[in-house]
Amino acid sequence: MYIVGGTASKKVAEELSKELDTKIAKTISKRFPDDEFYVRILDDISGEHVIIVQTTYPDNNTVELFLLQNAVEEAGAKEISVVIPYFGYARQDSKFQSGEPISAKALANLISLSADKVITVDPHKQHILDFFSTSAFSCSAVPELAKYLKDKEINMILAPDKGALERAKHASEIIGCDFDYMEKTRIDDSTIEIKPKKLDANNKNVAIIDDIISTGGTMAKSIHQLKKHGAKNVYVACTHGLFAGDAVKKLVSSGCNEIISTDTIHSDFSKVSISPCISPFFK
Ligand code: R5P
């Protein structure tokens, strides 16, 4: 068995290789003067089970994944597994208006062409797995995030919307604390409204858990509500830290104590490794 780590997910590939005690295939990669990507696998992977690890965000990393899949197939791998730590475009999982693509399906169709198995982490909605025409599975980073938060003496886990409720409940069970949720309405891509609600947060350490932090608007508004209700310390944790635009500034100025994300997308806040969630699929 070999692991091939794409440039977006080298760290995850390394962690996974330690967990599985598996070699990482040597590769060379570069960009041509016109910015097109080039990759070459140097090890002989013919007849091997190869696990490719690559997040499909931003767009150029998706092209890189297609090239890696083709390189592995052309090199004669016996079996190809594709680990997608963060599956970009998963939020466009249906035609919300006529004339739109189902972006998650478009990507899944192409990835399925050269994959025997696909594994992704905390997809925004589970049904995107059905878009793959090959076996597709997901795993959750919540247990690893909860383990990290356990040291913070958390009294309550908050879901910023009903969609995140199951995650919050799961984390609260691991930590052994209460959970609650907020009611969010999305106005547009960067504006949301959170319904005021009575929260039992006075003098408590609260962690807000979501699948994605993008503009930071959802978290900033939730922090604001918690502070209004007297929360002592507020932690924000997510699986996929996109941190678009001034998201980090927004979170810091809202008064959160710490920003925590996993390494599905590498950032300064990638404090939790997702490899323990992925490795069981290969043991
Ligand atoms: C949406 O339902 C997701 O679970 C996240 O809450 C959302 O993507 C966060 O976006 P933002 O950081 O832009 O508020």
PDB file of C-alpha atoms and ligand atoms in Angstrom:
ATOM      1  CA  MET A   1       0.000   0.000   0.000  1.00  0.00           C
ATOM      2  CA  TYR A   2       1.188   3.534  -0.827  1.00  0.00           C
ATOM      3  CA  ILE A   3      -0.096   6.984   0.074  1.00  0.00           C
ATOM      4  CA  VAL A   4       0.132   9.825  -2.422  1.00  0.00           C
ATOM      5  CA  GLY A   5      -0.261  13.229  -0.816  1.00  0.00           C
ATOM      6  CA  GLY A   6      -1.429  16.122  -2.968  1.00  0.00           C
ATOM      7  CA  THR A   7       0.007  19.568  -2.254  1.00  0.00           C
ATOM      8  CA  ALA A   8      -3.160  20.658  -0.389  1.00  0.00           C
ATOM      9  CA  SER A   9      -3.034  17.701   2.000  1.00  0.00           C
ATOM     10  CA  LYS A  10       0.626  16.781   2.582  1.00  0.00           C
ATOM     11  CA  LYS A  11       0.251  17.020   6.344  1.00  0.00           C
ATOM     12  CA  VAL A  12      -2.827  14.757   6.438  1.00  0.00           C
ATOM     13  CA  ALA A  13      -1.011  12.272   4.178  1.00  0.00           C
ATOM     14  CA  GLU A  14       1.970  12.233   6.575  1.00  0.00           C
ATOM     15  CA  GLU A  15      -0.226  11.701   9.619  1.00  0.00           C
ATOM     16  CA  LEU A  16      -2.130   8.946   7.852  1.00  0.00           C
ATOM     17  CA  SER A  17       1.074   7.212   6.822  1.00  0.00           C
ATOM     18  CA  LYS A  18       2.143   7.167  10.507  1.00  0.00           C
ATOM     19  CA  GLU A  19      -1.229   5.794  11.618  1.00  0.00           C
ATOM     20  CA  LEU A  20      -1.254   3.112   8.946  1.00  0.00           C
ATOM     21  CA  ASP A  21       2.489   2.483   8.929  1.00  0.00           C
ATOM     22  CA  THR A  22       2.413   2.913   5.158  1.00  0.00           C
ATOM     23  CA  LYS A  23       4.922   4.465   2.782  1.00  0.00           C
ATOM     24  CA  ILE A  24       4.333   7.831   1.144  1.00  0.00           C
ATOM     25  CA  ALA A  25       5.108   7.617  -2.571  1.00  0.00           C
ATOM     26  CA  LYS A  26       7.809  10.016  -3.715  1.00  0.00           C
ATOM     27  CA  THR A  27       6.505  12.570  -6.165  1.00  0.00           C
ATOM     28  CA  ILE A  28       7.781  15.634  -7.942  1.00  0.00           C
ATOM     29  CA  SER A  29       5.442  18.444  -8.738  1.00  0.00           C
ATOM     30  CA  LYS A  30       5.796  21.904 -10.229  1.00  0.00           C
ATOM     31  CA  ARG A  31       3.897  24.585 -12.048  1.00  0.00           C
ATOM     32  CA  PHE A  32       4.710  25.406 -15.658  1.00  0.00           C
ATOM     33  CA  PRO A  33       5.385  29.069 -16.530  1.00  0.00           C
ATOM     34  CA  ASP A  34       1.708  29.383 -17.554  1.00  0.00           C
ATOM     35  CA  ASP A  35       0.720  28.001 -14.093  1.00  0.00           C
ATOM     36  CA  GLU A  36      -0.473  24.608 -15.300  1.00  0.00           C
ATOM     37  CA  PHE A  37       0.329  21.839 -12.828  1.00  0.00           C
ATOM     38  CA  TYR A  38       2.721  18.932 -13.409  1.00  0.00           C
ATOM     39  CA  VAL A  39       3.155  15.867 -11.236  1.00  0.00           C
ATOM     40  CA  ARG A  40       5.139  12.660 -11.502  1.00  0.00           C
ATOM     41  CA  ILE A  41       5.081   9.643  -9.188  1.00  0.00           C
ATOM     42  CA  LEU A  42       8.607   8.305  -8.768  1.00  0.00           C
ATOM     43  CA  ASP A  43       7.958   5.043  -6.884  1.00  0.00           C
ATOM     44  CA  ASP A  44       6.835   1.895  -8.627  1.00  0.00           C
ATOM     45  CA  ILE A  45       3.200   1.652  -7.522  1.00  0.00           C
ATOM     46  CA  SER A  46       2.095  -0.884 -10.092  1.00  0.00           C
ATOM     47  CA  GLY A  47      -0.096  -3.587  -8.516  1.00  0.00           C
ATOM     48  CA  GLU A  48      -0.409  -1.601  -5.252  1.00  0.00           C
ATOM     49  CA  HIS A  49      -3.391  -0.231  -3.365  1.00  0.00           C
ATOM     50  CA  VAL A  50      -2.816   3.544  -3.525  1.00  0.00           C
ATOM     51  CA  ILE A  51      -4.502   6.089  -1.271  1.00  0.00           C
ATOM     52  CA  ILE A  52      -4.531   9.575  -2.773  1.00  0.00           C
ATOM     53  CA  VAL A  53      -5.113  12.369  -0.254  1.00  0.00           C
ATOM     54  CA  GLN A  54      -6.171  15.750  -1.588  1.00  0.00           C
ATOM     55  CA  THR A  55      -8.619  18.449  -0.549  1.00  0.00           C
ATOM     56  CA  THR A  56     -10.604  19.852  -3.474  1.00  0.00           C
ATOM     57  CA  TYR A  57     -10.337  23.495  -2.464  1.00  0.00           C
ATOM     58  CA  PRO A  58      -9.501  25.937  -3.925  1.00  0.00           C
ATOM     59  CA  ASP A  59     -10.142  25.025  -7.566  1.00  0.00           C
ATOM     60  CA  ASN A  60      -6.512  24.363  -8.586  1.00  0.00           C
ATOM     61  CA  ASN A  61      -6.310  21.580  -6.002  1.00  0.00           C
ATOM     62  CA  THR A  62      -9.217  19.844  -7.722  1.00  0.00           C
ATOM     63  CA  VAL A  63      -7.338  19.788 -11.024  1.00  0.00           C
ATOM     64  CA  GLU A  64      -4.332  18.428  -9.149  1.00  0.00           C
ATOM     65  CA  LEU A  65      -6.481  15.603  -7.750  1.00  0.00           C
ATOM     66  CA  PHE A  66      -7.625  14.641 -11.271  1.00  0.00           C
ATOM     67  CA  LEU A  67      -3.991  14.556 -12.445  1.00  0.00           C
ATOM     68  CA  LEU A  68      -2.937  12.460  -9.436  1.00  0.00           C
ATOM     69  CA  GLN A  69      -5.757   9.985 -10.062  1.00  0.00           C
ATOM     70  CA  ASN A  70      -4.741   9.692 -13.697  1.00  0.00           C
ATOM     71  CA  ALA A  71      -1.047   9.291 -12.823  1.00  0.00           C
ATOM     72  CA  VAL A  72      -1.855   6.530 -10.327  1.00  0.00           C
ATOM     73  CA  GLU A  73      -4.136   4.759 -12.792  1.00  0.00           C
ATOM     74  CA  GLU A  74      -1.598   5.034 -15.627  1.00  0.00           C
ATOM     75  CA  ALA A  75       1.089   3.630 -13.305  1.00  0.00           C
ATOM     76  CA  GLY A  76      -1.006   0.461 -12.918  1.00  0.00           C
ATOM     77  CA  ALA A  77      -2.244   0.664  -9.323  1.00  0.00           C
ATOM     78  CA  LYS A  78      -4.388  -2.317  -8.357  1.00  0.00           C
ATOM     79  CA  GLU A  79      -6.833  -0.256  -6.284  1.00  0.00           C
ATOM     80  CA  ILE A  80      -7.305   3.512  -5.931  1.00  0.00           C
ATOM     81  CA  SER A  81      -8.770   5.081  -2.811  1.00  0.00           C
ATOM     82  CA  VAL A  82      -9.321   8.820  -2.768  1.00  0.00           C
ATOM     83  CA  VAL A  83      -9.383  10.647   0.568  1.00  0.00           C
ATOM     84  CA  ILE A  84     -10.870  14.129   0.234  1.00  0.00           C
ATOM     85  CA  PRO A  85     -10.391  15.853   3.605  1.00  0.00           C
ATOM     86  CA  TYR A  86     -12.490  18.831   2.511  1.00  0.00           C
ATOM     87  CA  PHE A  87     -14.823  18.248  -0.415  1.00  0.00           C
ATOM     88  CA  GLY A  88     -15.181  21.696  -1.996  1.00  0.00           C
ATOM     89  CA  TYR A  89     -18.436  22.599  -3.773  1.00  0.00           C
ATOM     90  CA  ALA A  90     -20.405  20.279  -1.469  1.00  0.00           C
ATOM     91  CA  ARG A  91     -22.692  23.114  -0.418  1.00  0.00           C
ATOM     92  CA  GLN A  92     -24.101  23.416  -3.964  1.00  0.00           C
ATOM     93  CA  ASP A  93     -25.710  20.007  -3.479  1.00  0.00           C
ATOM     94  CA  SER A  94     -28.878  20.676  -5.439  1.00  0.00           C
ATOM     95  CA  LYS A  95     -30.381  23.046  -7.991  1.00  0.00           C
ATOM     96  CA  PHE A  96     -31.637  25.801  -5.719  1.00  0.00           C
ATOM     97  CA  GLN A  97     -32.772  27.749  -8.802  1.00  0.00           C
ATOM     98  CA  SER A  98     -33.323  26.640 -12.387  1.00  0.00           C
ATOM     99  CA  GLY A  99     -30.257  26.891 -14.584  1.00  0.00           C
ATOM    100  CA  GLU A 100     -27.806  26.061 -11.794  1.00  0.00           C
ATOM    101  CA  PRO A 101     -25.445  23.086 -11.761  1.00  0.00           C
ATOM    102  CA  ILE A 102     -25.398  20.533  -8.979  1.00  0.00           C
ATOM    103  CA  SER A 103     -21.736  21.313  -8.378  1.00  0.00           C
ATOM    104  CA  ALA A 104     -21.152  18.543  -5.830  1.00  0.00           C
ATOM    105  CA  LYS A 105     -22.499  16.012  -8.342  1.00  0.00           C
ATOM    106  CA  ALA A 106     -20.364  17.400 -11.181  1.00  0.00           C
ATOM    107  CA  LEU A 107     -17.218  16.919  -9.093  1.00  0.00           C
ATOM    108  CA  ALA A 108     -18.281  13.529  -7.753  1.00  0.00           C
ATOM    109  CA  ASN A 109     -18.889  12.261 -11.309  1.00  0.00           C
ATOM    110  CA  LEU A 110     -15.351  13.158 -12.365  1.00  0.00           C
ATOM    111  CA  ILE A 111     -13.643  11.871  -9.209  1.00  0.00           C
ATOM    112  CA  SER A 112     -15.527   8.549  -9.498  1.00  0.00           C
ATOM    113  CA  LEU A 113     -13.965   7.882 -12.910  1.00  0.00           C
ATOM    114  CA  SER A 114     -10.650   6.788 -11.370  1.00  0.00           C
ATOM    115  CA  ALA A 115     -11.527   5.729  -7.836  1.00  0.00           C
ATOM    116  CA  ASP A 116     -12.569   2.440  -6.243  1.00  0.00           C
ATOM    117  CA  LYS A 117     -13.363   4.113  -2.937  1.00  0.00           C
ATOM    118  CA  VAL A 118     -13.854   7.714  -1.780  1.00  0.00           C
ATOM    119  CA  ILE A 119     -13.710   8.958   1.798  1.00  0.00           C
ATOM    120  CA  THR A 120     -14.475  12.472   2.901  1.00  0.00           C
ATOM    121  CA  VAL A 121     -14.806  14.237   6.239  1.00  0.00           C
ATOM    122  CA  ASP A 122     -17.937  15.957   7.578  1.00  0.00           C
ATOM    123  CA  PRO A 123     -19.595  16.740   4.251  1.00  0.00           C
ATOM    124  CA  HIS A 124     -22.096  19.571   4.597  1.00  0.00           C
ATOM    125  CA  LYS A 125     -24.926  17.105   3.814  1.00  0.00           C
ATOM    126  CA  GLN A 126     -24.630  13.317   3.811  1.00  0.00           C
ATOM    127  CA  HIS A 127     -26.579  12.836   0.565  1.00  0.00           C
ATOM    128  CA  ILE A 128     -23.651  14.132  -1.522  1.00  0.00           C
ATOM    129  CA  LEU A 129     -22.138  10.660  -1.051  1.00  0.00           C
ATOM    130  CA  ASP A 130     -24.855   9.320  -3.381  1.00  0.00           C
ATOM    131  CA  PHE A 131     -23.454  11.470  -6.196  1.00  0.00           C
ATOM    132  CA  PHE A 132     -20.380   9.235  -6.433  1.00  0.00           C
ATOM    133  CA  SER A 133     -20.769   6.241  -8.712  1.00  0.00           C
ATOM    134  CA  THR A 134     -18.102   4.420  -6.691  1.00  0.00           C
ATOM    135  CA  SER A 135     -18.224   3.428  -2.990  1.00  0.00           C
ATOM    136  CA  ALA A 136     -18.238   6.641  -0.971  1.00  0.00           C
ATOM    137  CA  PHE A 137     -18.064   7.076   2.793  1.00  0.00           C
ATOM    138  CA  SER A 138     -17.761   9.913   5.248  1.00  0.00           C
ATOM    139  CA  CYS A 139     -16.329  10.197   8.725  1.00  0.00           C
ATOM    140  CA  SER A 140     -16.734  12.779  11.426  1.00  0.00           C
ATOM    141  CA  ALA A 141     -14.070  14.990  12.976  1.00  0.00           C
ATOM    142  CA  VAL A 142     -16.354  15.720  15.945  1.00  0.00           C
ATOM    143  CA  PRO A 143     -14.757  13.124  18.299  1.00  0.00           C
ATOM    144  CA  GLU A 144     -11.287  14.608  17.645  1.00  0.00           C
ATOM    145  CA  LEU A 145     -12.549  18.186  18.111  1.00  0.00           C
ATOM    146  CA  ALA A 146     -14.304  17.123  21.313  1.00  0.00           C
ATOM    147  CA  LYS A 147     -11.098  15.501  22.635  1.00  0.00           C
ATOM    148  CA  TYR A 148      -9.264  18.788  22.058  1.00  0.00           C
ATOM    149  CA  LEU A 149     -12.025  20.785  23.784  1.00  0.00           C
ATOM    150  CA  LYS A 150     -12.131  18.477  26.797  1.00  0.00           C
ATOM    151  CA  ASP A 151      -9.104  20.281  28.281  1.00  0.00           C
ATOM    152  CA  LYS A 152     -10.933  23.606  28.210  1.00  0.00           C
ATOM    153  CA  GLU A 153     -13.468  22.697  30.912  1.00  0.00           C
ATOM    154  CA  ILE A 154     -16.384  23.285  28.569  1.00  0.00           C
ATOM    155  CA  ASN A 155     -19.836  23.530  30.199  1.00  0.00           C
ATOM    156  CA  MET A 156     -21.913  23.783  27.050  1.00  0.00           C
ATOM    157  CA  ILE A 157     -21.647  23.032  23.330  1.00  0.00           C
ATOM    158  CA  LEU A 158     -23.639  25.314  21.057  1.00  0.00           C
ATOM    159  CA  ALA A 159     -24.789  24.565  17.513  1.00  0.00           C
ATOM    160  CA  PRO A 160     -25.074  27.816  15.529  1.00  0.00           C
ATOM    161  CA  ASP A 161     -28.035  26.392  13.585  1.00  0.00           C
ATOM    162  CA  LYS A 162     -30.284  23.339  13.558  1.00  0.00           C
ATOM    163  CA  GLY A 163     -28.123  21.739  10.819  1.00  0.00           C
ATOM    164  CA  ALA A 164     -25.231  21.583  13.290  1.00  0.00           C
ATOM    165  CA  LEU A 165     -27.339  20.207  16.141  1.00  0.00           C
ATOM    166  CA  GLU A 166     -26.348  16.544  15.767  1.00  0.00           C
ATOM    167  CA  ARG A 167     -22.654  17.484  15.766  1.00  0.00           C
ATOM    168  CA  ALA A 168     -23.084  19.597  18.903  1.00  0.00           C
ATOM    169  CA  LYS A 169     -25.004  16.809  20.634  1.00  0.00           C
ATOM    170  CA  HIS A 170     -22.331  14.261  19.710  1.00  0.00           C
ATOM    171  CA  ALA A 171     -19.539  16.531  21.045  1.00  0.00           C
ATOM    172  CA  SER A 172     -21.474  17.209  24.259  1.00  0.00           C
ATOM    173  CA  GLU A 173     -21.865  13.465  24.873  1.00  0.00           C
ATOM    174  CA  ILE A 174     -18.093  12.948  24.513  1.00  0.00           C
ATOM    175  CA  ILE A 175     -17.258  15.917  26.736  1.00  0.00           C
ATOM    176  CA  GLY A 176     -20.085  15.223  29.202  1.00  0.00           C
ATOM    177  CA  CYS A 177     -21.721  18.657  29.130  1.00  0.00           C
ATOM    178  CA  ASP A 178     -24.956  20.365  28.005  1.00  0.00           C
ATOM    179  CA  PHE A 179     -25.788  21.384  24.467  1.00  0.00           C
ATOM    180  CA  ASP A 180     -28.076  23.926  22.856  1.00  0.00           C
ATOM    181  CA  TYR A 181     -28.667  25.422  19.419  1.00  0.00           C
ATOM    182  CA  MET A 182     -29.458  28.728  17.742  1.00  0.00           C
ATOM    183  CA  GLU A 183     -31.896  29.476  14.947  1.00  0.00           C
ATOM    184  CA  LYS A 184     -30.178  30.922  11.912  1.00  0.00           C
ATOM    185  CA  THR A 185     -31.616  32.334   8.699  1.00  0.00           C
ATOM    186  CA  ARG A 186     -29.330  32.893   5.724  1.00  0.00           C
ATOM    187  CA  ILE A 187     -30.096  36.145   3.902  1.00  0.00           C
ATOM    188  CA  ASP A 188     -27.344  35.867   1.261  1.00  0.00           C
ATOM    189  CA  ASP A 189     -23.824  34.379   0.804  1.00  0.00           C
ATOM    190  CA  SER A 190     -22.306  36.634   3.439  1.00  0.00           C
ATOM    191  CA  THR A 191     -25.258  37.717   5.585  1.00  0.00           C
ATOM    192  CA  ILE A 192     -27.073  35.671   8.184  1.00  0.00           C
ATOM    193  CA  GLU A 193     -29.505  36.458  10.964  1.00  0.00           C
ATOM    194  CA  ILE A 194     -29.599  34.668  14.288  1.00  0.00           C
ATOM    195  CA  LYS A 195     -32.894  34.738  16.169  1.00  0.00           C
ATOM    196  CA  PRO A 196     -32.432  36.025  19.715  1.00  0.00           C
ATOM    197  CA  LYS A 197     -33.055  33.222  22.180  1.00  0.00           C
ATOM    198  CA  LYS A 198     -32.659  32.657  25.904  1.00  0.00           C
ATOM    199  CA  LEU A 199     -29.411  30.804  26.496  1.00  0.00           C
ATOM    200  CA  ASP A 200     -28.270  29.322  29.777  1.00  0.00           C
ATOM    201  CA  ALA A 201     -24.704  30.567  29.301  1.00  0.00           C
ATOM    202  CA  ASN A 202     -24.058  32.790  32.303  1.00  0.00           C
ATOM    203  CA  ASN A 203     -20.488  32.349  33.592  1.00  0.00           C
ATOM    204  CA  LYS A 204     -20.037  29.261  31.424  1.00  0.00           C
ATOM    205  CA  ASN A 205     -17.297  28.094  29.099  1.00  0.00           C
ATOM    206  CA  VAL A 206     -19.008  27.498  25.778  1.00  0.00           C
ATOM    207  CA  ALA A 207     -17.722  25.954  22.552  1.00  0.00           C
ATOM    208  CA  ILE A 208     -19.590  26.575  19.306  1.00  0.00           C
ATOM    209  CA  ILE A 209     -19.169  23.731  16.818  1.00  0.00           C
ATOM    210  CA  ASP A 210     -19.920  23.901  13.092  1.00  0.00           C
ATOM    211  CA  ASP A 211     -18.836  22.013   9.996  1.00  0.00           C
ATOM    212  CA  ILE A 212     -17.486  25.092   8.183  1.00  0.00           C
ATOM    213  CA  ILE A 213     -16.292  28.556   9.057  1.00  0.00           C
ATOM    214  CA  SER A 214     -16.349  30.581   5.849  1.00  0.00           C
ATOM    215  CA  THR A 215     -16.937  34.328   6.275  1.00  0.00           C
ATOM    216  CA  GLY A 216     -17.123  33.863  10.047  1.00  0.00           C
ATOM    217  CA  GLY A 217     -20.530  35.591  10.138  1.00  0.00           C
ATOM    218  CA  THR A 218     -22.355  32.635  11.698  1.00  0.00           C
ATOM    219  CA  MET A 219     -19.800  32.235  14.470  1.00  0.00           C
ATOM    220  CA  ALA A 220     -19.449  36.003  15.115  1.00  0.00           C
ATOM    221  CA  LYS A 221     -23.221  36.396  15.595  1.00  0.00           C
ATOM    222  CA  SER A 222     -23.336  33.316  17.852  1.00  0.00           C
ATOM    223  CA  ILE A 223     -20.445  34.645  19.963  1.00  0.00           C
ATOM    224  CA  HIS A 224     -22.320  37.923  20.288  1.00  0.00           C
ATOM    225  CA  GLN A 225     -25.428  36.120  21.609  1.00  0.00           C
ATOM    226  CA  LEU A 226     -23.354  34.098  24.071  1.00  0.00           C
ATOM    227  CA  LYS A 227     -21.574  37.185  25.370  1.00  0.00           C
ATOM    228  CA  LYS A 228     -24.965  38.908  25.806  1.00  0.00           C
ATOM    229  CA  HIS A 229     -26.004  35.961  27.968  1.00  0.00           C
ATOM    230  CA  GLY A 230     -22.895  36.283  30.164  1.00  0.00           C
ATOM    231  CA  ALA A 231     -20.699  33.472  28.794  1.00  0.00           C
ATOM    232  CA  LYS A 232     -17.252  33.471  30.424  1.00  0.00           C
ATOM    233  CA  ASN A 233     -15.064  31.905  27.700  1.00  0.00           C
ATOM    234  CA  VAL A 234     -16.158  31.193  24.136  1.00  0.00           C
ATOM    235  CA  TYR A 235     -14.318  28.796  21.817  1.00  0.00           C
ATOM    236  CA  VAL A 236     -15.186  28.343  18.152  1.00  0.00           C
ATOM    237  CA  ALA A 237     -14.418  25.000  16.541  1.00  0.00           C
ATOM    238  CA  CYS A 238     -15.014  23.701  13.049  1.00  0.00           C
ATOM    239  CA  THR A 239     -13.952  20.855  10.826  1.00  0.00           C
ATOM    240  CA  HIS A 240     -13.259  22.956   7.742  1.00  0.00           C
ATOM    241  CA  GLY A 241     -11.673  26.352   8.320  1.00  0.00           C
ATOM    242  CA  LEU A 242     -12.048  28.288   5.072  1.00  0.00           C
ATOM    243  CA  PHE A 243     -11.611  31.665   6.805  1.00  0.00           C
ATOM    244  CA  ALA A 244     -12.677  33.688   3.773  1.00  0.00           C
ATOM    245  CA  GLY A 245     -11.900  37.421   3.649  1.00  0.00           C
ATOM    246  CA  ASP A 246     -11.700  38.998   7.084  1.00  0.00           C
ATOM    247  CA  ALA A 247     -13.255  36.021   8.917  1.00  0.00           C
ATOM    248  CA  VAL A 248     -10.449  35.735  11.463  1.00  0.00           C
ATOM    249  CA  LYS A 249     -10.590  39.457  12.280  1.00  0.00           C
ATOM    250  CA  LYS A 250     -14.356  39.167  12.715  1.00  0.00           C
ATOM    251  CA  LEU A 251     -14.004  36.242  15.123  1.00  0.00           C
ATOM    252  CA  VAL A 252     -11.236  37.838  17.151  1.00  0.00           C
ATOM    253  CA  SER A 253     -13.078  41.146  17.469  1.00  0.00           C
ATOM    254  CA  SER A 254     -16.231  39.300  18.558  1.00  0.00           C
ATOM    255  CA  GLY A 255     -14.270  38.261  21.624  1.00  0.00           C
ATOM    256  CA  CYS A 256     -13.756  34.529  21.192  1.00  0.00           C
ATOM    257  CA  ASN A 257     -10.971  32.987  23.248  1.00  0.00           C
ATOM    258  CA  GLU A 258      -9.705  30.543  20.665  1.00  0.00           C
ATOM    259  CA  ILE A 259     -10.335  29.455  17.085  1.00  0.00           C
ATOM    260  CA  ILE A 260      -9.931  25.747  16.452  1.00  0.00           C
ATOM    261  CA  SER A 261     -10.111  23.858  13.191  1.00  0.00           C
ATOM    262  CA  THR A 262      -8.868  20.561  11.813  1.00  0.00           C
ATOM    263  CA  ASP A 263      -6.231  20.091   9.125  1.00  0.00           C
ATOM    264  CA  THR A 264      -8.679  19.369   6.265  1.00  0.00           C
ATOM    265  CA  ILE A 265      -7.660  22.834   5.058  1.00  0.00           C
ATOM    266  CA  HIS A 266      -4.311  23.879   6.388  1.00  0.00           C
ATOM    267  CA  SER A 267      -4.280  27.146   8.408  1.00  0.00           C
ATOM    268  CA  ASP A 268      -2.781  28.608  11.584  1.00  0.00           C
ATOM    269  CA  PHE A 269      -5.830  27.195  13.378  1.00  0.00           C
ATOM    270  CA  SER A 270      -5.377  23.577  12.250  1.00  0.00           C
ATOM    271  CA  LYS A 271      -4.912  22.196  15.765  1.00  0.00           C
ATOM    272  CA  VAL A 272      -6.731  18.892  15.330  1.00  0.00           C
ATOM    273  CA  SER A 273      -5.665  16.095  13.002  1.00  0.00           C
ATOM    274  CA  ILE A 274      -8.347  14.219  11.073  1.00  0.00           C
ATOM    275  CA  SER A 275      -6.186  11.176  10.336  1.00  0.00           C
ATOM    276  CA  PRO A 276      -7.582   9.161  13.314  1.00  0.00           C
ATOM    277  CA  CYS A 277     -11.046   9.487  11.692  1.00  0.00           C
ATOM    278  CA  ILE A 278      -9.794   8.290   8.302  1.00  0.00           C
ATOM    279  CA  SER A 279      -7.364   5.517   9.217  1.00  0.00           C
ATOM    280  CA  PRO A 280     -10.026   2.952  10.352  1.00  0.00           C
ATOM    281  CA  PHE A 281     -11.202   2.707   6.709  1.00  0.00           C
ATOM    282  CA  PHE A 282      -7.833   1.155   5.816  1.00  0.00           C
ATOM    283  CA  LYS A 283      -7.176  -1.120   8.796  1.00  0.00           C
TER     284      LYS A 283
HETATM  285  C1  R5P B   1     -23.943  26.342   6.800  1.00  0.00           C
HETATM  286  O1  R5P B   1     -25.052  25.832   7.054  1.00  0.00           O
HETATM  287  C2  R5P B   1     -22.674  25.829   7.404  1.00  0.00           C
HETATM  288  O2  R5P B   1     -22.925  24.787   8.296  1.00  0.00           O
HETATM  289  C3  R5P B   1     -21.901  26.942   8.088  1.00  0.00           C
HETATM  290  O3  R5P B   1     -22.676  27.408   9.186  1.00  0.00           O
HETATM  291  C4  R5P B   1     -21.622  28.067   7.151  1.00  0.00           C
HETATM  292  O4  R5P B   1     -21.015  27.609   5.979  1.00  0.00           O
HETATM  293  C5  R5P B   1     -20.749  29.094   7.814  1.00  0.00           C
HETATM  294  O5  R5P B   1     -20.611  30.162   6.946  1.00  0.00           O
HETATM  295  P1  R5P B   1     -20.118  31.570   7.431  1.00  0.00           P
HETATM  296  O6  R5P B   1     -18.842  31.393   8.202  1.00  0.00           O
HETATM  297  O7  R5P B   1     -19.901  32.339   6.145  1.00  0.00           O
HETATM  298  O8  R5P B   1     -21.191  32.197   8.259  1.00  0.00           O
END
